Short mmCIF file of C-alpha atoms in Angstrom, two decimals:
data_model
loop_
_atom_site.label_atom_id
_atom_site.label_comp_id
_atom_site.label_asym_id
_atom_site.label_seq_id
_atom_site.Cartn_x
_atom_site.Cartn_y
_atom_site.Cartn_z
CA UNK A 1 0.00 0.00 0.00
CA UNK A 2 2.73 2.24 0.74
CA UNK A 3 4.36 1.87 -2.58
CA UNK A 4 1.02 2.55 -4.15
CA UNK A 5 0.58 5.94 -2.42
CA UNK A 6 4.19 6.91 -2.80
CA UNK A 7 3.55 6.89 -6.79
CA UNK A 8 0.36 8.95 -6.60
CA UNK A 9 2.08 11.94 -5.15
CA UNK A 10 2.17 14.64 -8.08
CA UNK A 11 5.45 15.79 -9.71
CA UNK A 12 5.90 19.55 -10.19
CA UNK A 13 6.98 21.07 -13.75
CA UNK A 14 10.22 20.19 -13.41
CA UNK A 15 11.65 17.30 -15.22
CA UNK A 16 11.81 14.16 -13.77
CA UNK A 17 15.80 13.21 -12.98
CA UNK A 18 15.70 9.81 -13.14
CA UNK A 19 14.48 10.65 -17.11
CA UNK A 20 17.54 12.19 -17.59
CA UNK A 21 19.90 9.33 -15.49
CA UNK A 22 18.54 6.82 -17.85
CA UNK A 23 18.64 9.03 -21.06
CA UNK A 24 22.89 8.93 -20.29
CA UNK A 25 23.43 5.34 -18.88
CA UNK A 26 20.95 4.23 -22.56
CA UNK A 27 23.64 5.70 -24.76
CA UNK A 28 25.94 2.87 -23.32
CA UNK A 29 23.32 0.28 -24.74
CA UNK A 30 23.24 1.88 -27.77
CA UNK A 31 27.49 1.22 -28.15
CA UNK A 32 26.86 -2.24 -27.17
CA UNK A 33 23.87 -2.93 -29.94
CA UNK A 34 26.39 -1.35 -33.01
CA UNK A 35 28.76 -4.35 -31.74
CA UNK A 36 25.86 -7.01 -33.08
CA UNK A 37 24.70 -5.81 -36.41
CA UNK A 38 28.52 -4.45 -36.95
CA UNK A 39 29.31 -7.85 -38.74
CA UNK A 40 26.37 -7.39 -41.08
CA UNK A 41 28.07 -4.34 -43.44
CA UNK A 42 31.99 -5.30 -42.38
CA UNK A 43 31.45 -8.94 -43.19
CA UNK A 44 30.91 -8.51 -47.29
CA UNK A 45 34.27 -5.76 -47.20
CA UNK A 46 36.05 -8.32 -45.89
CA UNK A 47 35.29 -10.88 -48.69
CA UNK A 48 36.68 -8.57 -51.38
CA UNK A 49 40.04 -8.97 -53.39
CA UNK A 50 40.59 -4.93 -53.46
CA UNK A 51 43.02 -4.00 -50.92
CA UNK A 52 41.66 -0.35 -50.63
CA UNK A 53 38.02 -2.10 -49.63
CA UNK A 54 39.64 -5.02 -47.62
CA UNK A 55 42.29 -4.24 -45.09
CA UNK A 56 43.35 -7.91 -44.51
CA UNK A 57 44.43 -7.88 -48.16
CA UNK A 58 43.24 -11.23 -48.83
CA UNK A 59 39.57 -12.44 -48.84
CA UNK A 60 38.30 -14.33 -45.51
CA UNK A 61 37.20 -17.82 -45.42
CA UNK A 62 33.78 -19.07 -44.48
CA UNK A 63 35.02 -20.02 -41.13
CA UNK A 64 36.71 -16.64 -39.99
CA UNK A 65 33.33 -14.88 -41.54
CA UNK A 66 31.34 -17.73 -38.52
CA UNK A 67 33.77 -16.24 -35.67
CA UNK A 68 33.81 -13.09 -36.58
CA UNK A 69 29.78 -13.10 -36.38
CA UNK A 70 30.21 -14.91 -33.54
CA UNK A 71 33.19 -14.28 -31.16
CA UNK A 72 31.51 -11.43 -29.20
CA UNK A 73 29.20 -13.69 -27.61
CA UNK A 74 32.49 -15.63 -26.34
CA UNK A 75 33.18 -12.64 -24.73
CA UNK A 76 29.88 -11.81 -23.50
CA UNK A 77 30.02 -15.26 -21.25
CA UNK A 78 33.63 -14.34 -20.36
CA UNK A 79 32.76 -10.56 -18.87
CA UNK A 80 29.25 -10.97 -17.45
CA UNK A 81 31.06 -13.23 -14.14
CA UNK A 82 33.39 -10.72 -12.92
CA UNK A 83 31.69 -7.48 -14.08
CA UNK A 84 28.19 -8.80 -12.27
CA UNK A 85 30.17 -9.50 -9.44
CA UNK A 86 31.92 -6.22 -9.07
CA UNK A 87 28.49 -4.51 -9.57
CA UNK A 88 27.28 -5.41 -5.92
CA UNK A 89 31.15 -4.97 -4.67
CA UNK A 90 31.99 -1.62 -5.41
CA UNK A 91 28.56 0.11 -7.07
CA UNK A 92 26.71 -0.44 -10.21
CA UNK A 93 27.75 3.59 -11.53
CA UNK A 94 31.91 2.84 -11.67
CA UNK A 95 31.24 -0.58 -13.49
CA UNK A 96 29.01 0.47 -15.93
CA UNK A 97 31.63 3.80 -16.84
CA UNK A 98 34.48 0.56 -16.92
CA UNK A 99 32.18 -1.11 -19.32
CA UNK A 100 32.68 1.13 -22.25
CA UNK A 101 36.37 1.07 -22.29
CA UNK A 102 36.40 -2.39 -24.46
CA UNK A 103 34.51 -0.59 -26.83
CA UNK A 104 36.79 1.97 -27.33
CA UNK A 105 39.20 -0.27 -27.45
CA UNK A 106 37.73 -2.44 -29.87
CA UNK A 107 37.05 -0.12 -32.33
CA UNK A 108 40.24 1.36 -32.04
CA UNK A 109 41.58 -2.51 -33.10
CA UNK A 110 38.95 -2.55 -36.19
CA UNK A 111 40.04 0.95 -37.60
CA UNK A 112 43.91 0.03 -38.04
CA UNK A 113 43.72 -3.91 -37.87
CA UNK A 114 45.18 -5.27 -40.70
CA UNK A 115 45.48 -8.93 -39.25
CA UNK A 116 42.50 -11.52 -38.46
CA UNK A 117 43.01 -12.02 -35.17
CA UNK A 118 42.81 -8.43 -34.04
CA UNK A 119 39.26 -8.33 -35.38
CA UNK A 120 38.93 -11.50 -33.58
CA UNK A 121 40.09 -10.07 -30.05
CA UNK A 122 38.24 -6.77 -30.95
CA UNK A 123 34.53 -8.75 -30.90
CA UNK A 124 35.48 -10.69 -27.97
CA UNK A 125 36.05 -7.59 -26.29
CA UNK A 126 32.96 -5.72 -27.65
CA UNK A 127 31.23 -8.83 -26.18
CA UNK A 128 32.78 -8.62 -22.63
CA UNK A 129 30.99 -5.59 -22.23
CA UNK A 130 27.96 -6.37 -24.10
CA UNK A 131 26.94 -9.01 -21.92
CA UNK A 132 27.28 -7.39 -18.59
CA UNK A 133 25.66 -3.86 -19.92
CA UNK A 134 22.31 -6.02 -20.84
CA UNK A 135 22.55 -7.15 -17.12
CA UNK A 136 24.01 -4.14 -14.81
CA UNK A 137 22.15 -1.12 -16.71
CA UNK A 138 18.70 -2.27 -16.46
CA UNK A 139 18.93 -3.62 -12.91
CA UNK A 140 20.41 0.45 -12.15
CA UNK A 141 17.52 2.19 -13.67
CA UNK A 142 14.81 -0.21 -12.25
CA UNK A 143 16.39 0.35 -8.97
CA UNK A 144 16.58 4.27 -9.58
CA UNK A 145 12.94 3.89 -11.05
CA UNK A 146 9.51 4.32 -9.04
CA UNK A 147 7.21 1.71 -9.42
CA UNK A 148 4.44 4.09 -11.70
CA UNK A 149 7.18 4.60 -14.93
CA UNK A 150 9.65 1.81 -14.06
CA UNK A 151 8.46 0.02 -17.00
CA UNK A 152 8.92 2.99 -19.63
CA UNK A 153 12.08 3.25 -18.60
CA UNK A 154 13.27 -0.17 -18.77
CA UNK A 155 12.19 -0.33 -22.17
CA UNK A 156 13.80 2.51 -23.25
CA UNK A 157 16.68 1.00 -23.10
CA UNK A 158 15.30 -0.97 -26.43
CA UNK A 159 14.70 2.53 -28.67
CA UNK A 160 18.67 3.42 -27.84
CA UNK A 161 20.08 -0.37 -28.49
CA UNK A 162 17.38 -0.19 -31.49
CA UNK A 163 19.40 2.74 -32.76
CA UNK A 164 22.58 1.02 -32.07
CA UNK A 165 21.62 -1.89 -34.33
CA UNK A 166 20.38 0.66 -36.95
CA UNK A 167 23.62 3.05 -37.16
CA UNK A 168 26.15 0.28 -38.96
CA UNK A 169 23.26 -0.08 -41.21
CA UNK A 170 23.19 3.03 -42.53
CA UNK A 171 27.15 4.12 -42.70
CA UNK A 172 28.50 0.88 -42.53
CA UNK A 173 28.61 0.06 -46.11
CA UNK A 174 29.04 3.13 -47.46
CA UNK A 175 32.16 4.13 -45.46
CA UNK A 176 35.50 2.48 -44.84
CA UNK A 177 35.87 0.41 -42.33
CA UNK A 178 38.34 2.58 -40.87
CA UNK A 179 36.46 5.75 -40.98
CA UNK A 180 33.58 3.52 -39.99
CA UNK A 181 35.05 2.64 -36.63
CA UNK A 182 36.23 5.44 -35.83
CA UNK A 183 32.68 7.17 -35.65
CA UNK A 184 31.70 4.47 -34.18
CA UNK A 185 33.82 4.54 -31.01
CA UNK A 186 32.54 8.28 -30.47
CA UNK A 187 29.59 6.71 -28.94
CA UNK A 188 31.05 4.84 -25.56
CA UNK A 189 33.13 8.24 -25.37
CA UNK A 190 29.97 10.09 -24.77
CA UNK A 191 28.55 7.86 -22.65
CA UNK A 192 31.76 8.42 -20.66
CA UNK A 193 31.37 12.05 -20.32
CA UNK A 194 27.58 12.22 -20.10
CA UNK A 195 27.10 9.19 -17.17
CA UNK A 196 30.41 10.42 -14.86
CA UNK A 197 29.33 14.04 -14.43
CA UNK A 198 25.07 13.13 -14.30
CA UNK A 199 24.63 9.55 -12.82
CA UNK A 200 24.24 9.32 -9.03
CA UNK A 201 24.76 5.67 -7.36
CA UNK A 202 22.14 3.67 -6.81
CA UNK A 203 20.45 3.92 -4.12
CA UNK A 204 20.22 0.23 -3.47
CA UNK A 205 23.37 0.16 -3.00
CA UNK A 206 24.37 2.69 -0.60
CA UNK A 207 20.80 1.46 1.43
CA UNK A 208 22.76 -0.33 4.36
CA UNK A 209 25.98 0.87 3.82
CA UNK A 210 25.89 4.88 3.78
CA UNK A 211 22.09 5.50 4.56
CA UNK A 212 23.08 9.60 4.16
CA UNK A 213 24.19 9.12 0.77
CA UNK A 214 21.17 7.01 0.13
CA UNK A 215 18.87 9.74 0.80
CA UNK A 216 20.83 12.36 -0.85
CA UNK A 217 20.49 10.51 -3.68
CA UNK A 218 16.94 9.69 -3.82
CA UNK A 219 16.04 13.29 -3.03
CA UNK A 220 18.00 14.25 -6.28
CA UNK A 221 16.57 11.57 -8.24
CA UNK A 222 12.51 12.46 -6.91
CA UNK A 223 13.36 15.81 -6.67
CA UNK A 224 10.87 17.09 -8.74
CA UNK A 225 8.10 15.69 -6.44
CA UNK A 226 5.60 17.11 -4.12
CA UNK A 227 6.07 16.30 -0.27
CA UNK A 228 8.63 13.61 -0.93
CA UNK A 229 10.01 11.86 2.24
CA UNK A 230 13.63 10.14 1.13
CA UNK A 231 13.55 8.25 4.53
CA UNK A 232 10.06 6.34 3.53
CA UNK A 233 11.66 4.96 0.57
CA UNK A 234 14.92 4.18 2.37
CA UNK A 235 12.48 2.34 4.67
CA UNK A 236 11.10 0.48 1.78
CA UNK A 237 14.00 -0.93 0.28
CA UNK A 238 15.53 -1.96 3.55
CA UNK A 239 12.07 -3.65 4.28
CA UNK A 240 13.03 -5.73 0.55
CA UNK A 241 16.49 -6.11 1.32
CA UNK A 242 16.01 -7.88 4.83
CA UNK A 243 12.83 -10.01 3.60
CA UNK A 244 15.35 -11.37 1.31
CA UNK A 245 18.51 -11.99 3.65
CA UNK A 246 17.02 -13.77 5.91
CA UNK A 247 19.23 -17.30 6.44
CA UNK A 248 22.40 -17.64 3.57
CA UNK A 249 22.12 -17.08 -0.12
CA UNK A 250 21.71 -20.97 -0.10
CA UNK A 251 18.30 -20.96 1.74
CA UNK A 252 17.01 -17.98 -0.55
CA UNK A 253 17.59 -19.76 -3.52
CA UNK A 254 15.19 -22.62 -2.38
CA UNK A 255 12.34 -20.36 -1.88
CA UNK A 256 9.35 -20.75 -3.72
CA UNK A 257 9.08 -17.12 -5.32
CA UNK A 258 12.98 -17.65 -5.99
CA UNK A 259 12.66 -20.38 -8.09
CA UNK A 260 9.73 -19.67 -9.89
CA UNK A 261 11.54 -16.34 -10.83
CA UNK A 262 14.62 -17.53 -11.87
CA UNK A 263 12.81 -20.23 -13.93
CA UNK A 264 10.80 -17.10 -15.58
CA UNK A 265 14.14 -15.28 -16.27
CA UNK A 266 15.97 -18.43 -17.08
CA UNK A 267 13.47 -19.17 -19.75
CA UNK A 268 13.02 -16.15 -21.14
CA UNK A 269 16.86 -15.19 -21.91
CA UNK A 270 17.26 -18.50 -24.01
CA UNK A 271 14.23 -18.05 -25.79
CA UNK A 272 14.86 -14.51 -26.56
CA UNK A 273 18.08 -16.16 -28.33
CA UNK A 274 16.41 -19.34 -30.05
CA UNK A 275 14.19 -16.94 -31.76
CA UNK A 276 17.28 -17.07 -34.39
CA UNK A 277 17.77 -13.18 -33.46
CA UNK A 278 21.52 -13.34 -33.50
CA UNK A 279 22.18 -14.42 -36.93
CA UNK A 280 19.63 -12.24 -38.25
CA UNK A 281 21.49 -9.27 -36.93
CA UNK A 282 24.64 -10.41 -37.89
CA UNK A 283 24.02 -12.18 -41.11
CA UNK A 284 21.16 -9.58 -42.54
CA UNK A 285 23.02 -8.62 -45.92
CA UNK A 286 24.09 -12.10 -46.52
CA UNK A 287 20.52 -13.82 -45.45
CA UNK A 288 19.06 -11.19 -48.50
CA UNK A 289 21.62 -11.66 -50.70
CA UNK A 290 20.84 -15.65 -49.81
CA UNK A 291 16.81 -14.55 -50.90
CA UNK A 292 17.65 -12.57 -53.96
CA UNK A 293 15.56 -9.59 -53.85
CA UNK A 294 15.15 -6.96 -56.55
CA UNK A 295 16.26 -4.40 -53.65
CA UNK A 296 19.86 -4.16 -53.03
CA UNK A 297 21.41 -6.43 -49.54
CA UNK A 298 22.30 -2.75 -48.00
CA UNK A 299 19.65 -1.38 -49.01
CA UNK A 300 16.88 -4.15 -47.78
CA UNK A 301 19.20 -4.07 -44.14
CA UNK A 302 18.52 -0.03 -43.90
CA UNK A 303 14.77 -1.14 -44.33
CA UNK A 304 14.76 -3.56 -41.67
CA UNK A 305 17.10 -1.27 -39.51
CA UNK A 306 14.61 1.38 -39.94
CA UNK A 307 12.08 -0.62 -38.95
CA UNK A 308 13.68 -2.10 -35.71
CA UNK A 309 14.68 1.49 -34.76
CA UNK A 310 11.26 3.14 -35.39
CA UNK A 311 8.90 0.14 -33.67
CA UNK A 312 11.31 0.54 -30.45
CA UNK A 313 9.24 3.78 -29.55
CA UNK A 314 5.99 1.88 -29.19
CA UNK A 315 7.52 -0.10 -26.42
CA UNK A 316 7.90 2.23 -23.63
CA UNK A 317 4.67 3.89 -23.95
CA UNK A 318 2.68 0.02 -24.14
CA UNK A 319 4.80 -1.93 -21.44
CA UNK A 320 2.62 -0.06 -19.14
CA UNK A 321 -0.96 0.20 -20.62
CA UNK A 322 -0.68 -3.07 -21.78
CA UNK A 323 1.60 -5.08 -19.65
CA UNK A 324 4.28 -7.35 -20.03
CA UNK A 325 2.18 -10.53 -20.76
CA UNK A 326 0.41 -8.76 -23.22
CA UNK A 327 3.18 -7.39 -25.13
CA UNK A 328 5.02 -10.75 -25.21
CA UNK A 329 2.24 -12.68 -26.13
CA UNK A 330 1.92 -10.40 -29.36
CA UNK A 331 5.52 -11.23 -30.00
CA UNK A 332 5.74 -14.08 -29.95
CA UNK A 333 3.08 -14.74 -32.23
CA UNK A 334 4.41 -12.25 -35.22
CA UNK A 335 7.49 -13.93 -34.67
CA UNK A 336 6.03 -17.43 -35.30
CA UNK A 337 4.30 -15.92 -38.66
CA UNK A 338 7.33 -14.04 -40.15
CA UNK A 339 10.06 -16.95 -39.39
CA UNK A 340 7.52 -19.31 -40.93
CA UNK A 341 6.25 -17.79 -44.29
CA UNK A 342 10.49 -16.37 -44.69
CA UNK A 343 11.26 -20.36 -44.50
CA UNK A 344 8.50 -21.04 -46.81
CA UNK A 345 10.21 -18.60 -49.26
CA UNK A 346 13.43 -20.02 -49.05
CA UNK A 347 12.39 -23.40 -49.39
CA UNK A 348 10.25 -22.74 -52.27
CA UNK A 349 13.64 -21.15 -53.81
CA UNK A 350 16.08 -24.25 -53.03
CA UNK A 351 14.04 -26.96 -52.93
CA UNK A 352 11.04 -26.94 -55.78
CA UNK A 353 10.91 -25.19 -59.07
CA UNK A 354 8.39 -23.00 -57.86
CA UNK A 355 10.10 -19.05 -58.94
CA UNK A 356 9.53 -16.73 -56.41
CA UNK A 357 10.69 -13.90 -58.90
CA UNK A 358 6.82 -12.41 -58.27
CA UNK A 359 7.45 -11.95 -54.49
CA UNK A 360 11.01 -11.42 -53.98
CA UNK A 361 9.72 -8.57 -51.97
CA UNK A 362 8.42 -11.13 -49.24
CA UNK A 363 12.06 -11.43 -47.34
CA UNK A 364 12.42 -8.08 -47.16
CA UNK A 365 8.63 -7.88 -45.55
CA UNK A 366 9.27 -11.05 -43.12
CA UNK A 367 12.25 -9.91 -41.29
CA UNK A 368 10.14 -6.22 -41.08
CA UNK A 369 7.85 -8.33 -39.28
CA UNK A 370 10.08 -9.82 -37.39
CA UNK A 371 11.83 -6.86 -36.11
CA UNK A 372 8.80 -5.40 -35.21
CA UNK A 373 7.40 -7.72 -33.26
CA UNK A 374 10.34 -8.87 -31.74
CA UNK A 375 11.12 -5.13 -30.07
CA UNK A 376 7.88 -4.48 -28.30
CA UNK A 377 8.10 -8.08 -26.87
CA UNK A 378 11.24 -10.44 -26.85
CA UNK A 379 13.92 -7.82 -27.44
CA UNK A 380 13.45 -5.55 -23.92
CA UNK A 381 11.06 -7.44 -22.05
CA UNK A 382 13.08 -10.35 -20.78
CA UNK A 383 15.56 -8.01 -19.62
CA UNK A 384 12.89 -5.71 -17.81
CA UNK A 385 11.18 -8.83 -16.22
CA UNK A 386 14.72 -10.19 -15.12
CA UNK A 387 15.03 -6.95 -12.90
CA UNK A 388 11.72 -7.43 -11.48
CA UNK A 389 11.23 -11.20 -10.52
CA UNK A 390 14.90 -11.52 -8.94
CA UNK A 391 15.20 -10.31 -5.49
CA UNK A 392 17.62 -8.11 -4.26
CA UNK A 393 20.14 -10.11 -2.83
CA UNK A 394 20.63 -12.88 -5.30
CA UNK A 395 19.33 -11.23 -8.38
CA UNK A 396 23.18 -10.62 -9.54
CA UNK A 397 24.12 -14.16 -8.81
CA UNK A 398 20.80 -15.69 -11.28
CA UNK A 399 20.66 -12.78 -13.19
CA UNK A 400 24.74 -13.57 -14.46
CA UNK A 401 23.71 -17.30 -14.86
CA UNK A 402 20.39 -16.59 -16.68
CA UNK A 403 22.79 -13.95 -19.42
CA UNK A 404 25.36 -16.71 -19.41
CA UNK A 405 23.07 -19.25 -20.74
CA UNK A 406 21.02 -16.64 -23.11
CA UNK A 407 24.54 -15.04 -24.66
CA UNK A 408 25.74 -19.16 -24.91
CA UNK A 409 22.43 -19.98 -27.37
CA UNK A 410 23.42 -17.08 -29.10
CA UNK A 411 26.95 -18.28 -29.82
CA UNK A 412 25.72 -21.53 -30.99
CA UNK A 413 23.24 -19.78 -32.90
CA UNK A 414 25.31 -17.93 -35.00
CA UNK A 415 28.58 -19.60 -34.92
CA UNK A 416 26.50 -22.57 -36.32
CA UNK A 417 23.87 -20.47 -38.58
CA UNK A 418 25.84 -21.43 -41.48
CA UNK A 419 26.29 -24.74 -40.99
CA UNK A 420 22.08 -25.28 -40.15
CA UNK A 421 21.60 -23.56 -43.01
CA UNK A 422 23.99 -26.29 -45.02
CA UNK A 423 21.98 -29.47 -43.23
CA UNK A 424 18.43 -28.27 -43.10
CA UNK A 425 18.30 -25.93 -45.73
CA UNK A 426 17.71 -21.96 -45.56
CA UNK A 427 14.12 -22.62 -45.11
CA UNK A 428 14.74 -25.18 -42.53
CA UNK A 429 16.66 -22.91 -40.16
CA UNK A 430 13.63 -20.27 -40.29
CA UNK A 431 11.23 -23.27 -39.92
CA UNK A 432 13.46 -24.30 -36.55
CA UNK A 433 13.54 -20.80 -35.20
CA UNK A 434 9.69 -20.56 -35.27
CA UNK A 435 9.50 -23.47 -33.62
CA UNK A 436 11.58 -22.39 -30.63
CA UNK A 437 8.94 -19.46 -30.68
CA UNK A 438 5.83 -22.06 -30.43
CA UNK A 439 7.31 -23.19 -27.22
CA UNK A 440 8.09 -19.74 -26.00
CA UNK A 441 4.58 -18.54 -26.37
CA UNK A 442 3.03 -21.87 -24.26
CA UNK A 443 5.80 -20.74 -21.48
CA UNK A 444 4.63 -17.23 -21.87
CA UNK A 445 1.25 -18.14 -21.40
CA UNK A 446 1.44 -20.72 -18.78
CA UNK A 447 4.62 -19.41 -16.59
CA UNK A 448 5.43 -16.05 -17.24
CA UNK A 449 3.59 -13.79 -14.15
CA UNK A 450 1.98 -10.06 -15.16
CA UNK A 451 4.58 -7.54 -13.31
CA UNK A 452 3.07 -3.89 -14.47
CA UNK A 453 2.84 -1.49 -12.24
CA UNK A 454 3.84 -3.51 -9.09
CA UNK A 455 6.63 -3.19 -6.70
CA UNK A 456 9.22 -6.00 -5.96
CA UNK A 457 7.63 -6.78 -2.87
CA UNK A 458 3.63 -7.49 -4.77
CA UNK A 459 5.84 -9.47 -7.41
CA UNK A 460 7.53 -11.98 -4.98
CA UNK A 461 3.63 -12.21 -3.66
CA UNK A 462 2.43 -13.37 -7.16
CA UNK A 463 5.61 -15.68 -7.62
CA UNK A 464 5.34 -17.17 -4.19
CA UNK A 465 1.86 -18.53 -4.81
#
């Protein structure tokens, strides 16, 4: 009841702080997005015999194209163990600013690399951060959220990483990859500057250790509300943080409302991968090229990048009309149509002498579909819902195992995309990813809890019955 009347009180004209916290810590998941569709424009320059287009000098092979689209999410299971650990050692703000340094770093390596393996070390590094980023930032803002726009904020994070997935769209292949890169790597440098000087802690984490510093920075974060009371809220969380300490970590994790919430993040991070988004993202030019449409491979990705970028606003403004459920539900569904008429394309192409010359358009119109459907549903939600079912004091511990397994499907998934699409046919790997999204909607319907608009305490009610 208390959180309830806490979110009623009115805000004043002033704009809300936390707005502007989240608006800096999104632009890091916008630097960690460019690192998965960066393979999609790179990947044909780097099949090329012209030395002024390839840097390498000499064409890759098929299986350096599979780890380049690949190797990040090697070093997205490598970083998310320490970096989720050091999150609830030393604060969530100083890990997050550490996070973007690989980026730099690894677009520094692209730019001059004129040797394999320093693209190879440059996507494992991208993916060290990657990983943890997906975890650490949308824990912070749901814990420097209020329970009435927690949601729209959580899925903001989507419209940013949409636009991340968008930008090596549009410059990648019309650029070099040098001067590519290096416009690239401006983004984690902003996020440096913007997050240092605006970003307080979180609040959850000084709760318990420096209870001054705590409310000093809730009443900066709330500060444009009416007849705010910091020490209420402190109250809150430590009410939260002691329900869930009581007895070891060991004892917590058997509790009912702990396991069914782990088993609803658990799922939901591998199915968000199985849904074949991985490849998709890095493989786009070469999965059109693959369909032979009448629209140009670039071209067709700008469509689709477009498209990813522009559906990612409808997200934050229905998470919380419409709830979670809802939203994944709807999904799930579009994804199951799109990945099931694109495999009926391509296996009318390969397999029968059926020409498809009359609706080469379709491809292009399936994966718009896709992206669509998949960012108001699969793409932020399982994130959001991660920082909501998982209480306080374990939810790094699950939340690093539940990414671990997700970014280890997504490794398989692409490094073997290739290879699936060798033994079961082009249409066959599309026919396999829908399938994965059948059994994603049953566990959506039957598993997955409603969260909107609830506090962490109501939530570990519902999962506890």
């Amino acid at each position: 009841m208390t959180a309830k009347i806490r979110n009623m009180r009115p805000y004043t004209g002033k704009l809300n702080y936390a707005y502007v916290v989240a608006f800096a810590g999104n632009l890091l998941a916008l630097t960690g997005d460019t690192t998965l569709t960066w393979s999609s424009p790179v990947l044909p320059k780097l099949y090329s015999n012209d030395t002024d287009i390839n840097p390498l000098g000499t064409p890759i092979t098929k299986d350096e194209e599979s780890w380049i689209g690949s190797l990040q999410y090697i070093g997205a299971m490598v970083g998310i163990l320490p970096f989720t650990f050091l999150a609830d050692r030393i604060g969530r703000k100083p890990v997050l600013l550490m996070l973007a340094l690989p980026h730099v770093a690894a677009y520094l390596m692209f730019a001059f690399a004129n040797n394999i393996y320093w693209y190879y070390l440059g996507r494992f590094l991208g993916g060290v951060s990657l990983s943890s980023v997906y975890i650490i930032l949308p824990m912070y803002v749901a814990e420097i959220s209020e329970d009435s726009y927690r949601g729209m904020l959580l899925v903001s994070y989507s419209t940013f990483a949409s636009f991340g997935d968008l930008f090596p769209y549009i410059l990648g292949p019309y650029l070099s990859i040098r001067w590519f890169n290096l416009i690239t790597g401006i983004f984690p440098i902003l996020f440096l500057l913007s997050f240092a000087s605006l970003a307080p802690e979180s609040p959850y984490y000084y709760v318990g250790r420096d209870d001054h510093r705590a409310e000093v920075t809730l009443n900066k974060l709330r500060r444009g509300r009416l007849n705010y009371d910091a020490k209420n809220e402190i109250d809150e969380i430590k009410n939260e943080k002691m329900k869930n300490k009581t007895g070891d970590v060991w004892s917590t994790l058997k509790k009912k409302y702990v396991v069914k919430g782990f088993i609803v993040a658990f799922g939901l991070s591998c199915f968000q991968q199985l849904s074949g988004l991985g490849a998709i993202l890095a493989y786009t030019e070469t999965i059109f090229r693959a369909a032979g449409t009448n629209v140009p491979s670039e071209v067709s990705s700008i469509i689709v990048g477009v498209v990813l970028f522009l559906a990612s606003f409808g997200g934050p403004f229905l998470v919380d009309r419409k709830g979670r459920r809802f939203l994944l539900i709807v999904s799930a569904t579009g994804l199951i149509i799109s990945e099931s008429i694109l495999g009926l394309y391509f296996y009318l192409q390969t397999e029968t002498d059926v020409s498809v010359d009359s609706f080469s358009w379709l491809p292009i119109v399936c994966l718009v579909v896709f992206t669509i459907t998949f960012n108001i549903g699969f793409g932020p939600l399982p994130f959001t819902i991660t920082s909501e079912v998982l209480p306080s004091n374990v939810k790094f511990l699950l939340a690093t195992v539940t990414g671990f397994s997700g970014w280890l499907v997504s490794f398989v998934v692409t490094k073997f995309f290739n290879d699936l699409n060798d033994y079961l046919g082009n249409g066959g790997t599309f026919w396999l990813f829908a399938g994965f999204c059948g059994i994603a909607l049953v566990f959506i319907i039957f598993v997955v809890p409603e969260t909107k608009g609830k506090s962490f305490q109501e939530i570990q009610i519902i999962l506890n019955r």
